[in-house]
Coordinates of C-alpha atoms in Angstrom, one line a residue:
T1 CA 0.0 0.0 0.0
H2 CA 1.3 3.4 -0.9
F3 CA 0.1 6.9 0.1
T4 CA 1.6 10.4 0.2
F5 CA 1.2 13.2 2.7
M6 CA 3.3 16.4 2.9
N7 CA 6.6 15.6 1.2
F8 CA 6.9 12.1 2.8
S9 CA 6.1 8.8 1.0
I10 CA 5.5 5.6 2.9
F11 CA 5.5 2.0 1.6
F12 CA 3.9 -0.5 3.9
V13 CA 5.5 -3.9 3.6
Q14 CA 5.1 -7.2 5.4
S15 CA 8.1 -7.1 7.6
N16 CA 8.2 -4.7 10.6
Q17 CA 11.9 -4.2 10.2
S18 CA 11.6 -3.4 6.5
F19 CA 8.8 -1.0 7.2
R20 CA 10.9 0.9 9.7
A21 CA 13.9 0.9 7.4
K22 CA 11.7 2.4 4.7
I23 CA 10.6 5.1 7.2
F24 CA 14.2 6.1 7.7
L25 CA 15.0 6.3 4.0
Q26 CA 11.8 8.2 3.1
F27 CA 11.4 10.5 6.1
F28 CA 14.8 11.9 6.7
P29 CA 16.4 13.4 3.6
G30 CA 18.3 15.8 5.9
V31 CA 20.2 12.9 7.6
S32 CA 23.4 11.6 6.1
S33 CA 23.1 8.2 4.3
S34 CA 25.9 6.7 6.4
L35 CA 24.0 7.5 9.6
C36 CA 20.8 6.2 8.2
F37 CA 22.5 3.0 7.2
L38 CA 23.9 2.5 10.7
L39 CA 20.5 3.1 12.3
I40 CA 18.7 0.8 9.8
V41 CA 21.2 -2.1 10.5
E42 CA 20.6 -1.5 14.3
I43 CA 16.9 -1.7 13.8
L44 CA 17.1 -4.8 11.6
L45 CA 19.0 -6.5 14.4
T46 CA 16.8 -5.5 17.4
G47 CA 13.5 -4.1 16.2
L48 CA 10.0 -5.1 16.8
G49 CA 10.7 -8.7 15.7
E50 CA 12.1 -9.5 19.2
I51 CA 8.9 -8.5 20.9
E52 CA 6.6 -11.5 20.3
M53 CA 3.1 -12.1 21.4
P54 CA 2.8 -14.8 24.1
D55 CA 2.3 -18.3 22.9
M56 CA -1.4 -18.9 23.6
D57 CA -1.1 -22.6 22.9
E58 CA 1.5 -23.0 25.6
E59 CA -0.6 -21.1 28.1
T60 CA -3.6 -23.1 27.2
D61 CA -1.7 -26.4 27.6
N62 CA -0.4 -25.3 31.0
E63 CA -3.9 -24.4 32.1
D64 CA -5.5 -27.6 30.7
G65 CA -3.1 -29.7 32.6
T66 CA -4.4 -28.5 36.0
L67 CA -8.1 -28.3 35.3
M68 CA -9.1 -31.7 36.6
D69 CA -6.2 -32.4 39.0
D70 CA -7.3 -33.5 42.4
D71 CA -7.2 -30.8 45.1
Y72 CA -6.6 -32.6 48.4
Y73 CA -7.6 -29.6 50.5
A74 CA -10.9 -29.2 48.8
F75 CA -11.5 -33.0 48.9
L76 CA -11.1 -33.0 52.7
N77 CA -12.9 -29.7 52.9
V78 CA -10.1 -28.0 54.9
P79 CA -8.4 -24.6 54.3
R80 CA -4.9 -24.6 52.8
D81 CA -3.4 -23.4 56.1
A82 CA -5.3 -26.1 58.2
P83 CA -3.4 -27.4 61.2
Q84 CA -2.6 -31.1 61.5
D85 CA -5.4 -31.8 63.9
E86 CA -8.0 -30.3 61.6
I87 CA -6.7 -32.5 58.7
T88 CA -6.9 -35.6 60.9
N89 CA -10.5 -34.8 62.0
A90 CA -11.5 -34.4 58.4
Y91 CA -9.9 -37.7 57.5
R92 CA -11.7 -39.5 60.3
R93 CA -15.1 -38.0 59.4
L94 CA -14.8 -39.1 55.8
S95 CA -13.6 -42.6 56.9
K96 CA -16.8 -43.1 58.8
T97 CA -18.7 -42.9 55.6
F98 CA -16.3 -44.4 53.0
H99 CA -14.2 -47.0 54.8
P100 CA -14.7 -50.3 53.0
D101 CA -15.3 -52.1 56.4
K102 CA -18.5 -50.0 56.8
H103 CA -20.1 -51.7 53.8
Q104 CA -21.2 -55.3 53.4
D105 CA -22.5 -55.3 49.8
P106 CA -19.7 -56.3 47.4
L107 CA -20.5 -53.6 44.9
R108 CA -20.6 -50.9 47.6
K109 CA -17.4 -52.3 49.1
K110 CA -15.6 -51.9 45.8
E111 CA -16.9 -48.4 45.4
A112 CA -15.8 -47.6 48.9
E113 CA -12.3 -48.9 48.3
M114 CA -12.0 -46.6 45.3
I115 CA -13.0 -43.5 47.2
F116 CA -11.2 -44.4 50.5
N117 CA -7.9 -44.9 48.6
K118 CA -8.2 -41.3 47.4
I119 CA -9.1 -40.1 51.0
R120 CA -6.1 -41.9 52.4
Q121 CA -3.8 -40.7 49.6
A122 CA -4.8 -37.1 50.4
Y123 CA -4.3 -37.6 54.1
E124 CA -0.9 -39.3 53.7
V125 CA 0.4 -36.3 51.7
L126 CA -1.0 -33.6 53.9
K127 CA 0.0 -35.1 57.2
D128 CA 3.6 -35.3 56.2
P129 CA 5.2 -31.8 56.4
H130 CA 7.8 -32.6 53.7
Q131 CA 5.3 -34.0 51.2
R132 CA 2.8 -31.3 52.0
A133 CA 5.4 -28.6 51.2
I134 CA 6.1 -30.3 47.9
Y135 CA 2.4 -30.5 47.1
D136 CA 1.8 -26.9 48.0
S137 CA 4.6 -25.8 45.7
V138 CA 4.2 -28.2 42.7
G139 CA 0.6 -29.4 43.0
M140 CA -0.6 -32.5 41.0
K141 CA 0.7 -31.4 37.6
G142 CA 3.1 -33.9 36.3
L143 CA 3.0 -35.8 39.6
E144 CA 1.6 -39.1 40.7
T145 CA 2.0 -41.1 43.9
E146 CA 3.9 -44.4 44.0
G147 CA 4.5 -45.9 47.4
W148 CA 3.2 -42.7 49.0
E149 CA 6.1 -40.7 47.6
I150 CA 5.6 -37.9 45.1
I151 CA 7.6 -38.6 42.0
Q152 CA 7.8 -37.1 38.5
R153 CA 5.2 -38.6 36.1
T154 CA 6.7 -40.7 33.3
K155 CA 6.2 -38.9 30.0
T156 CA 6.0 -40.2 26.5
P157 CA 8.9 -39.6 24.1
A158 CA 6.8 -37.1 22.2
E159 CA 5.9 -35.2 25.4
I160 CA 9.6 -35.1 26.5
R161 CA 10.7 -33.8 23.0
E162 CA 8.0 -31.1 23.0
E163 CA 8.9 -30.1 26.6
Y164 CA 12.6 -29.9 25.7
E165 CA 11.9 -27.8 22.6
R166 CA 9.6 -25.4 24.5
L167 CA 12.1 -24.9 27.4
A168 CA 15.0 -24.5 24.9
R169 CA 13.0 -21.9 23.0
Q170 CA 12.0 -20.0 26.2
R171 CA 15.6 -20.1 27.4
E172 CA 16.9 -18.7 24.1
E173 CA 14.3 -15.9 24.1
R174 CA 15.2 -15.0 27.7
R175 CA 18.9 -15.1 26.9
L176 CA 18.5 -12.9 23.9
Q177 CA 16.2 -10.5 25.7
Q178 CA 18.6 -10.2 28.6
R179 CA 21.6 -9.7 26.4
T180 CA 20.2 -7.1 24.0
N181 CA 17.4 -5.4 26.1
P182 CA 16.1 -3.5 23.1
K183 CA 14.3 -0.3 23.8
G184 CA 12.6 2.0 21.3
S185 CA 10.3 4.9 20.9
V186 CA 8.5 6.5 17.9
T187 CA 6.9 9.9 18.1
V188 CA 4.7 11.2 15.3
N189 CA 3.6 14.8 15.7
V190 CA 0.3 15.6 13.8
N191 CA -1.0 19.1 13.1
A192 CA -4.8 19.0 12.9
V193 CA -5.4 22.6 13.7
D194 CA -7.3 23.1 10.4
L195 CA -10.1 20.9 11.8
F196 CA -11.2 23.5 14.4
N197 CA -9.3 26.7 13.7
P198 CA -8.2 26.9 10.1
Y199 CA -5.7 29.4 8.9
M200 CA -7.3 31.8 6.3
D201 CA -5.4 33.9 3.8
D202 CA -5.8 35.0 0.2
Y203 CA -3.9 32.0 -1.1
D204 CA -6.2 29.6 0.8
D205 CA -9.2 31.3 -0.7
E206 CA -8.0 30.8 -4.2
F207 CA -7.0 27.1 -3.8
D208 CA -9.3 25.9 -1.0
S209 CA -10.5 22.4 -1.6
G210 CA -13.1 22.4 1.1
W211 CA -11.4 19.7 3.1
P212 CA -9.3 20.3 6.3
I213 CA -5.6 19.7 6.0
I214 CA -4.1 17.2 8.4
E215 CA -0.3 16.9 8.2
V216 CA 2.6 15.2 10.0
S217 CA 4.8 18.1 11.2
G218 CA 7.5 15.9 12.7
V219 CA 8.7 12.4 13.4
S220 CA 11.4 11.2 15.8
I221 CA 12.6 7.6 16.4
N222 CA 14.9 6.4 19.2
Q223 CA 16.3 2.9 19.5
S224 CA 18.9 1.3 21.7
I225 CA 20.3 -2.1 22.5
Q226 CA 22.7 -3.4 25.2
A227 CA 25.6 -5.8 24.9
P228 CA 27.0 -7.2 28.2
L229 CA 30.8 -7.3 27.9
T230 CA 31.7 -8.7 31.3
T231 CA 29.9 -9.2 34.6
K232 CA 30.6 -5.5 35.4
D233 CA 30.6 -3.8 32.0
T234 CA 27.7 -3.3 29.6
A235 CA 27.8 -1.5 26.3
T236 CA 24.9 0.4 24.9
I237 CA 24.4 1.4 21.2
A238 CA 21.7 4.0 20.6
G239 CA 20.4 5.9 17.6
F240 CA 18.1 8.9 17.4
V241 CA 16.7 10.6 14.3
N242 CA 14.3 13.5 14.1
T243 CA 12.6 15.6 11.4
H244 CA 10.5 18.7 11.8
N245 CA 8.9 20.5 8.8
G246 CA 11.3 18.8 6.4
T247 CA 14.5 19.4 8.4
G248 CA 16.2 16.3 9.7
S249 CA 18.8 15.6 12.3
G250 CA 20.2 12.5 13.9
V251 CA 22.6 11.1 16.5
I252 CA 24.3 7.8 17.0
S253 CA 26.0 7.1 20.3
I254 CA 27.8 4.3 22.1
A255 CA 28.2 4.0 25.9
N256 CA 29.9 1.7 28.4
K257 CA 28.5 1.3 31.9
R258 CA 30.7 -0.1 34.6
Q259 CA 29.4 -1.3 37.9
I260 CA 32.0 -0.1 40.4
S261 CA 30.4 -1.7 43.4
E262 CA 27.0 -2.4 44.9
K263 CA 26.8 1.3 45.8
G264 CA 27.4 2.9 42.4
W265 CA 28.3 2.8 38.7
V266 CA 30.0 5.0 36.1
E267 CA 29.1 5.4 32.4
V268 CA 31.1 7.0 29.6
H269 CA 29.4 7.8 26.4
G270 CA 30.2 9.4 23.1
G271 CA 28.3 10.2 19.9
V272 CA 28.2 11.8 16.5
G273 CA 25.5 13.4 14.4
S274 CA 25.0 17.0 15.4
G275 CA 28.6 17.4 16.3
P276 CA 31.0 15.2 18.4
L277 CA 29.7 14.5 21.9
L278 CA 31.4 13.2 25.0
G279 CA 29.8 12.6 28.3
L280 CA 30.1 11.1 31.7
K281 CA 27.4 9.7 34.1
A282 CA 27.7 8.4 37.6
L283 CA 25.5 7.2 40.5
R284 CA 26.4 6.7 44.1
T285 CA 24.4 5.6 47.1
L286 CA 25.2 7.6 50.2
G287 CA 23.1 5.5 52.6
K288 CA 20.1 3.3 52.8
R289 CA 17.8 6.1 51.8
V290 CA 20.0 8.6 49.9
F291 CA 21.7 8.5 46.5
I292 CA 23.2 11.1 44.2
Q293 CA 23.4 11.0 40.4
G294 CA 25.4 13.3 38.0
D295 CA 25.6 13.8 34.3
S296 CA 28.0 16.0 32.4
Y297 CA 28.7 16.4 28.7
I298 CA 30.7 18.5 26.2
Q299 CA 29.7 18.9 22.5
Y300 CA 31.2 20.7 19.6
A301 CA 28.3 22.0 17.4
N302 CA 28.1 24.4 14.5
S303 CA 27.3 27.2 16.9
G304 CA 30.4 26.5 19.0
L305 CA 31.3 24.5 22.1
R306 CA 28.5 23.5 24.4
A307 CA 28.8 22.0 27.9
G308 CA 26.4 21.0 30.5
L309 CA 26.3 19.6 34.0
D310 CA 23.3 18.0 35.8
G311 CA 23.0 16.7 39.3
T312 CA 20.3 15.0 41.4
L313 CA 20.1 14.3 45.1
A314 CA 17.4 11.9 46.0
M315 CA 16.2 10.9 49.5
Q316 CA 13.5 8.5 50.7
V317 CA 11.6 10.7 53.2
G318 CA 8.9 8.1 54.0
K319 CA 7.7 4.6 53.4
S320 CA 6.1 5.6 50.1
T321 CA 7.6 9.1 49.5
M322 CA 10.8 10.2 47.7
G323 CA 12.3 13.7 47.5
Y324 CA 14.5 15.0 44.7
L325 CA 16.7 18.1 44.4
T326 CA 18.0 18.7 40.8
W327 CA 20.4 21.3 39.5
Q328 CA 20.9 21.7 35.7
T329 CA 23.3 24.0 33.8
G330 CA 23.7 24.7 30.2
S331 CA 21.4 26.4 27.7
S332 CA 18.5 25.8 30.0
S333 CA 19.7 26.3 33.6
S334 CA 17.4 25.5 36.4
M335 CA 17.0 24.4 40.0
S336 CA 14.1 22.2 40.9
T337 CA 12.7 20.2 43.8
S338 CA 10.1 17.6 43.7
I339 CA 8.3 15.2 46.0
A340 CA 6.7 11.9 44.8
R341 CA 4.4 9.7 46.8
D342 CA 3.5 6.3 45.4
T343 CA 1.0 4.0 47.1
E344 CA -1.0 1.0 46.0
R345 CA -3.9 3.2 44.9
T346 CA -2.5 6.6 44.1
H347 CA 0.6 8.4 42.8
V348 CA 1.2 12.1 43.6
N349 CA 4.1 14.3 42.3
F350 CA 4.7 17.9 43.2
T351 CA 7.5 19.9 41.4
F352 CA 8.7 23.4 41.8
L353 CA 11.3 24.7 39.3
L354 CA 13.2 28.0 39.0
G355 CA 15.1 28.4 35.8
V356 CA 16.0 30.3 32.6
P357 CA 14.1 30.9 30.5
H358 CA 11.1 29.4 32.3
S359 CA 10.0 28.7 35.9
Y360 CA 6.9 26.7 36.9
V361 CA 5.1 24.7 39.5
S362 CA 3.2 21.5 38.7
L363 CA 1.1 18.9 40.5
N364 CA 0.5 15.4 39.1
F365 CA -2.1 13.0 40.5
T366 CA -2.7 9.4 39.4
W367 CA -5.5 7.2 40.6
K368 CA -4.9 3.4 40.2
V369 CA -7.8 1.0 39.7
A370 CA -6.0 -2.3 40.1
K371 CA -9.0 -4.6 39.3
A372 CA -9.6 -2.9 36.0
D373 CA -5.9 -2.4 35.1
L374 CA -6.7 1.3 34.7
K375 CA -4.9 4.5 35.7
I376 CA -6.7 7.9 35.7
K377 CA -4.2 10.8 35.5
S378 CA -4.4 14.6 35.9
T379 CA -1.8 17.4 35.8
V380 CA -1.9 21.1 36.7
K381 CA 1.0 23.2 35.6
A382 CA 1.6 27.0 35.7
G383 CA 4.6 29.2 35.2
T384 CA 6.2 32.0 33.2
F385 CA 5.3 30.3 30.0
G386 CA 1.6 30.2 30.8
A387 CA -0.6 27.5 32.3
E388 CA -2.0 24.1 31.3
V389 CA -4.2 21.4 32.6
S390 CA -4.2 17.8 31.4
Y391 CA -6.3 14.7 32.1
G392 CA -6.4 11.2 30.7
A393 CA -6.5 7.5 31.3
E394 CA -4.1 4.5 30.8
K395 CA -5.4 1.0 30.3
K396 CA -3.5 -2.3 30.3
I397 CA -5.0 -4.4 27.5
S398 CA -2.6 -7.4 27.8
E399 CA 0.4 -8.6 29.7
Q400 CA 2.8 -6.6 27.5
S401 CA 0.6 -3.9 26.0
T402 CA -0.8 -0.6 27.4
V403 CA -2.8 2.2 25.7
S404 CA -3.4 5.7 27.0
A405 CA -5.0 8.9 25.9
S406 CA -4.7 12.3 27.5
V407 CA -6.0 15.8 26.7
C408 CA -3.8 18.8 27.3
I409 CA -5.4 22.3 27.6
G410 CA -3.1 25.2 27.9
V411 CA -2.4 28.9 27.3
P412 CA -0.8 29.6 24.8
S413 CA -0.3 26.0 23.7
G414 CA -4.0 25.3 22.9
V415 CA -5.6 21.9 22.9
T416 CA -3.5 18.7 22.2
L417 CA -4.6 15.1 22.2
R418 CA -1.9 12.6 23.1
L419 CA -2.3 8.9 22.1
R420 CA 0.2 6.4 23.4
L421 CA 0.8 2.6 22.8
T422 CA 3.4 0.7 24.8
R423 CA 4.3 -2.8 23.8
A424 CA 6.9 -4.3 26.2
T425 CA 9.9 -1.9 25.8
Q426 CA 8.6 -0.3 22.6
N427 CA 6.8 3.0 22.9
Y428 CA 4.7 4.8 20.3
L429 CA 3.4 8.3 20.9
I430 CA 1.1 10.5 18.7
P431 CA 0.6 14.1 19.9
I432 CA -2.2 15.7 17.8
Q433 CA -2.4 19.5 17.9
L434 CA -6.1 20.2 17.6
C435 CA -6.3 24.0 18.2
D436 CA -4.0 26.9 19.0
E437 CA -6.6 28.4 21.2
V438 CA -8.8 27.0 24.0
L439 CA -12.2 26.3 22.4
P440 CA -15.0 24.1 23.7
S441 CA -15.4 22.0 20.5
P442 CA -11.8 20.6 20.3
V443 CA -11.8 19.9 24.1
F444 CA -15.1 18.0 23.7
Y445 CA -14.0 15.9 20.7
A446 CA -10.5 15.2 22.2
T447 CA -12.2 13.9 25.3
V448 CA -15.1 11.9 23.7
T449 CA -13.4 10.5 20.5
P450 CA -10.8 8.2 22.2
L451 CA -13.4 6.8 24.6
L452 CA -15.8 6.1 21.7
A453 CA -13.1 4.6 19.5
Y454 CA -11.9 2.3 22.3
A455 CA -15.4 1.2 23.1
I456 CA -16.2 0.5 19.4
V457 CA -12.9 -1.4 18.8
K458 CA -13.4 -3.4 22.0
K459 CA -17.0 -4.2 21.3
L460 CA -16.6 -5.0 17.6
I461 CA -13.1 -6.5 17.3
I462 CA -11.4 -7.3 20.7
D463 CA -14.4 -8.9 22.5
P464 CA -15.5 -11.1 19.6
M465 CA -11.9 -12.4 19.1
K466 CA -11.5 -13.0 22.9
N467 CA -14.9 -14.8 23.1
E468 CA -14.1 -16.9 20.1
E469 CA -10.8 -17.9 21.7
I470 CA -12.4 -18.7 25.0
A471 CA -15.1 -20.8 23.3
T472 CA -12.5 -22.7 21.3
K473 CA -10.4 -23.3 24.4
R474 CA -13.4 -24.5 26.4
Q475 CA -14.5 -26.9 23.6
R476 CA -11.0 -28.3 23.4
Q477 CA -11.0 -28.8 27.2
K478 CA -14.3 -30.6 27.0
D479 CA -13.1 -32.9 24.2
T480 CA -9.8 -33.5 26.0
Y481 CA -11.4 -34.4 29.3
R482 CA -14.5 -36.2 28.1
N483 CA -13.2 -39.6 29.3
R484 CA -11.9 -38.1 32.6
M485 CA -15.3 -36.4 33.2
A486 CA -17.0 -39.8 32.8
E487 CA -14.7 -41.2 35.5
K488 CA -15.4 -38.3 37.8
R489 CA -19.1 -38.6 37.2
K490 CA -18.9 -42.3 38.1
E491 CA -16.9 -41.5 41.2
A492 CA -19.4 -38.9 42.3
Q493 CA -22.3 -41.3 41.8
A494 CA -20.5 -43.9 43.8
A495 CA -19.9 -41.5 46.6
I496 CA -23.6 -40.5 46.7
N497 CA -24.6 -44.2 46.9
L498 CA -22.3 -44.7 49.8
M499 CA -23.6 -41.6 51.6
S500 CA -27.2 -42.9 51.7
N501 CA -27.1 -44.1 55.3
T502 CA -25.2 -41.0 56.5
F503 CA -27.6 -38.7 54.6
S504 CA -30.7 -40.3 56.2
R505 CA -29.2 -40.2 59.7
I506 CA -28.0 -36.6 59.5
R507 CA -31.2 -35.4 57.8
A508 CA -33.4 -37.1 60.5
E509 CA -31.3 -35.6 63.3
E510 CA -31.6 -32.1 61.8
E511 CA -35.3 -32.4 61.2
A512 CA -35.9 -33.5 64.7
R513 CA -34.1 -30.5 66.2
R514 CA -35.5 -28.1 63.5
G515 CA -31.9 -27.5 62.4
L516 CA -30.2 -27.3 59.0
V517 CA -32.0 -29.3 56.3
I518 CA -30.8 -29.0 52.7
V519 CA -34.0 -28.9 50.6
S520 CA -32.2 -28.7 47.2
A521 CA -28.7 -27.9 46.0
E522 CA -27.5 -27.4 42.4
Y523 CA -24.0 -26.9 41.1
G524 CA -22.7 -25.9 37.7
K525 CA -23.5 -23.4 35.0
L526 CA -26.7 -22.1 36.6
D527 CA -27.4 -19.5 34.0
A528 CA -27.5 -22.2 31.3
A529 CA -30.5 -24.2 32.6
N530 CA -31.5 -24.4 36.2
T531 CA -33.8 -27.3 35.4
S532 CA -31.1 -29.5 33.9
A533 CA -30.1 -31.2 37.1
G534 CA -31.3 -34.7 37.6
P535 CA -33.4 -35.9 40.5
S536 CA -32.1 -35.7 44.1
G537 CA -29.3 -38.2 44.6
D538 CA -28.4 -38.4 40.9
P539 CA -25.6 -35.9 40.0
S540 CA -26.5 -35.7 36.3
G541 CA -29.9 -37.2 35.8
D542 CA -30.3 -39.0 32.5
R543 CA -28.5 -36.5 30.3
G544 CA -25.0 -38.0 30.7
L545 CA -22.0 -35.8 30.1
D546 CA -24.0 -33.0 28.3
V547 CA -25.5 -31.8 31.6
E548 CA -24.1 -28.5 32.9
V549 CA -25.9 -28.5 36.3
I550 CA -25.9 -31.4 38.8
D551 CA -27.8 -32.1 41.9
V552 CA -25.6 -32.1 45.1
T553 CA -28.3 -32.2 47.8
V554 CA -27.0 -35.4 49.3
P555 CA -23.3 -34.6 49.6
L556 CA -24.0 -31.1 51.1
Q557 CA -26.4 -32.6 53.7
C558 CA -23.7 -35.0 54.7
L559 CA -21.3 -32.1 55.4
V560 CA -23.7 -30.6 58.0
K561 CA -22.5 -30.8 61.5
D562 CA -24.3 -29.5 64.6
S563 CA -26.7 -27.5 62.3
K564 CA -23.9 -25.8 60.5
L565 CA -22.4 -26.2 57.0
I566 CA -18.9 -24.8 56.3
V567 CA -17.2 -25.1 52.9
H568 CA -13.9 -23.3 52.4
D569 CA -12.8 -21.0 49.6
S570 CA -11.8 -23.6 46.9
T571 CA -13.6 -25.2 44.0
K572 CA -16.6 -27.2 45.1
S573 CA -16.0 -29.8 42.3
Q574 CA -13.4 -31.5 44.4
L575 CA -15.8 -32.3 47.3
A576 CA -17.0 -35.9 47.7
G577 CA -20.1 -36.4 45.6
F578 CA -19.3 -33.5 43.3
Y579 CA -17.7 -33.3 39.9
D580 CA -17.1 -30.6 37.3
P581 CA -20.0 -30.8 34.8
C582 CA -18.8 -27.9 32.6
V583 CA -15.0 -27.7 32.4
G584 CA -13.7 -24.2 31.8
E585 CA -17.0 -22.5 32.5
D586 CA -17.9 -20.3 35.4
K587 CA -19.8 -22.3 38.0
H588 CA -22.1 -21.5 40.9
L589 CA -23.7 -23.3 43.8
K590 CA -27.3 -22.6 44.6
I591 CA -28.8 -23.9 47.9
Q592 CA -32.3 -23.9 49.4
Y593 CA -32.4 -25.0 53.0
L594 CA -34.6 -25.0 56.1
F595 CA -33.5 -23.6 59.4
H596 CA -35.9 -23.5 62.3
S597 CA -38.5 -24.5 59.7
Q598 CA -37.9 -21.3 57.7
L599 CA -36.9 -21.4 54.1
H600 CA -33.5 -19.9 53.1
Q601 CA -31.7 -19.5 49.8
T602 CA -28.3 -18.5 48.6
T603 CA -26.1 -18.7 45.5
I604 CA -22.3 -18.4 45.6
A605 CA -19.5 -18.5 43.1
D606 CA -17.4 -21.7 42.8
N607 CA -14.4 -20.5 44.8
E608 CA -16.4 -18.5 47.4
P609 CA -16.5 -19.8 51.0
L610 CA -19.9 -21.0 52.3
R611 CA -21.2 -20.6 55.9
I612 CA -24.8 -21.4 56.6
P613 CA -27.3 -20.8 58.1
R614 CA -27.4 -17.0 57.8
Q615 CA -30.3 -14.6 58.6
S616 CA -29.7 -12.7 55.4
H617 CA -30.5 -15.9 53.4
R618 CA -34.1 -16.1 54.8
I619 CA -36.9 -15.9 52.3
N620 CA -39.9 -13.9 53.5
Q621 CA -43.0 -16.0 52.8
T622 CA -46.3 -14.2 52.6

């Protein structure tokens, strides 16, 4: 695809590296060809190709492997931090129901042996501190029990080969990432003032096409890679190119950073492009809470010799608060102090700067919404240059990607919309100048347009793709574990058969004392079909493996003790008499029960704890 705007021509090609190389050649006629060549080679070696999307298949495989593993804590109905005596009591309680010696019928005795072996296996692992520590760390994935010792499961040759290749690939990717540590940023300045405040003159009247002119006024690209030389020395190669209104410039630099000790480092760097450049950086910790950093440089440019010196003294003044004192010399001399406070929910930064040619005071506030992976930001800044206010939001859309949009309103800067995409260590920024004056219409559109665009893209593109991926994953899980689900269903039915005497005894005792009587209990995907459960005592009715809701009245009644029912915060599918009827789906447990002859009802999510009876569950009957 080819299109032209201003005096720049872009060719979109398949490779990201080739695309960026084309950008250098087409965008920067003012930069020397040798400099462009060096930067292009650097990008070809370390560009976007090293930042790969996560392997969804590997993640899915890892998740699938643990979906139907046995959870010993949930099976015994004890918390993960349960003391030894609580685990022993749970084992004894289950043994009263499932011990083979408690049953005389040969069929029931065989079913009891199957379930009791699982109970004893869970108890043997959890009662031993060493085995329990291994189980808590590793879980059941890739493990089985032989002679009551946890050992690595024997894998097939194909599984071993796939595992080796996956680990080798991950190790190579980590090694390359650690050795090169590529960082990059691309900034594209867009002038869209003609949308809201067009420039009018006689020339425009004569050749006006009726369409607003939107142009790219400047582009800058910065890229760097690292190369560890020794355990203490690291070399960094960086390139920077910039163009503004057709005038280009560029710099290529190389630096070596040496770790002097645990308390400090020194970096020497040099560069060429806008004149030879030589600089020195250093950092030194002066105590547990204080460090100092300095940066000096000298450059020979067309305008003459330039030199500069920067210094920063930083101190931790509180648990979440840092203070900074910065002195800067050179063409823009200044002295500034700032205080930054960063907590789990907020970030506040106050800065006061005195300098030449400008002085200002600024206050930044960020509100973090951790559950939504969202940050809401605002800034107020005023000084000799004027004043400005900005607000915006930053949203994490994946493990490695973040998008943000902010609106800057200032005098005399006007209204600017800033769009940013961050992908791992690559950063893309698009500042769009909408108006040179503060007018209501550009402020409104700059605020509303990014929100609408994000909502539309999320609704029409992102959500359908995500839902399709989830549906495919769940179907694959169901197909993979269909045989295992049949075994689990058979085991649950056997447990319910063995619970019949215990169920009758506990229910009769609770009815006699007007205590806790489970009227009905359903477990599974309740929003699918609440009527799909089988009759009481049958976990799946006559619908086989297609059922998504099962009846669990009997196993829950058997867990009642002294008119109380307590189930801990783990999946209910691991309880005796339960199984997972809808692998990969969100499951709930719905219970109707009588307490003091009053009807109660509650519904909880799969991993929520359950404690009944509760007054809030009571149903008012009129």
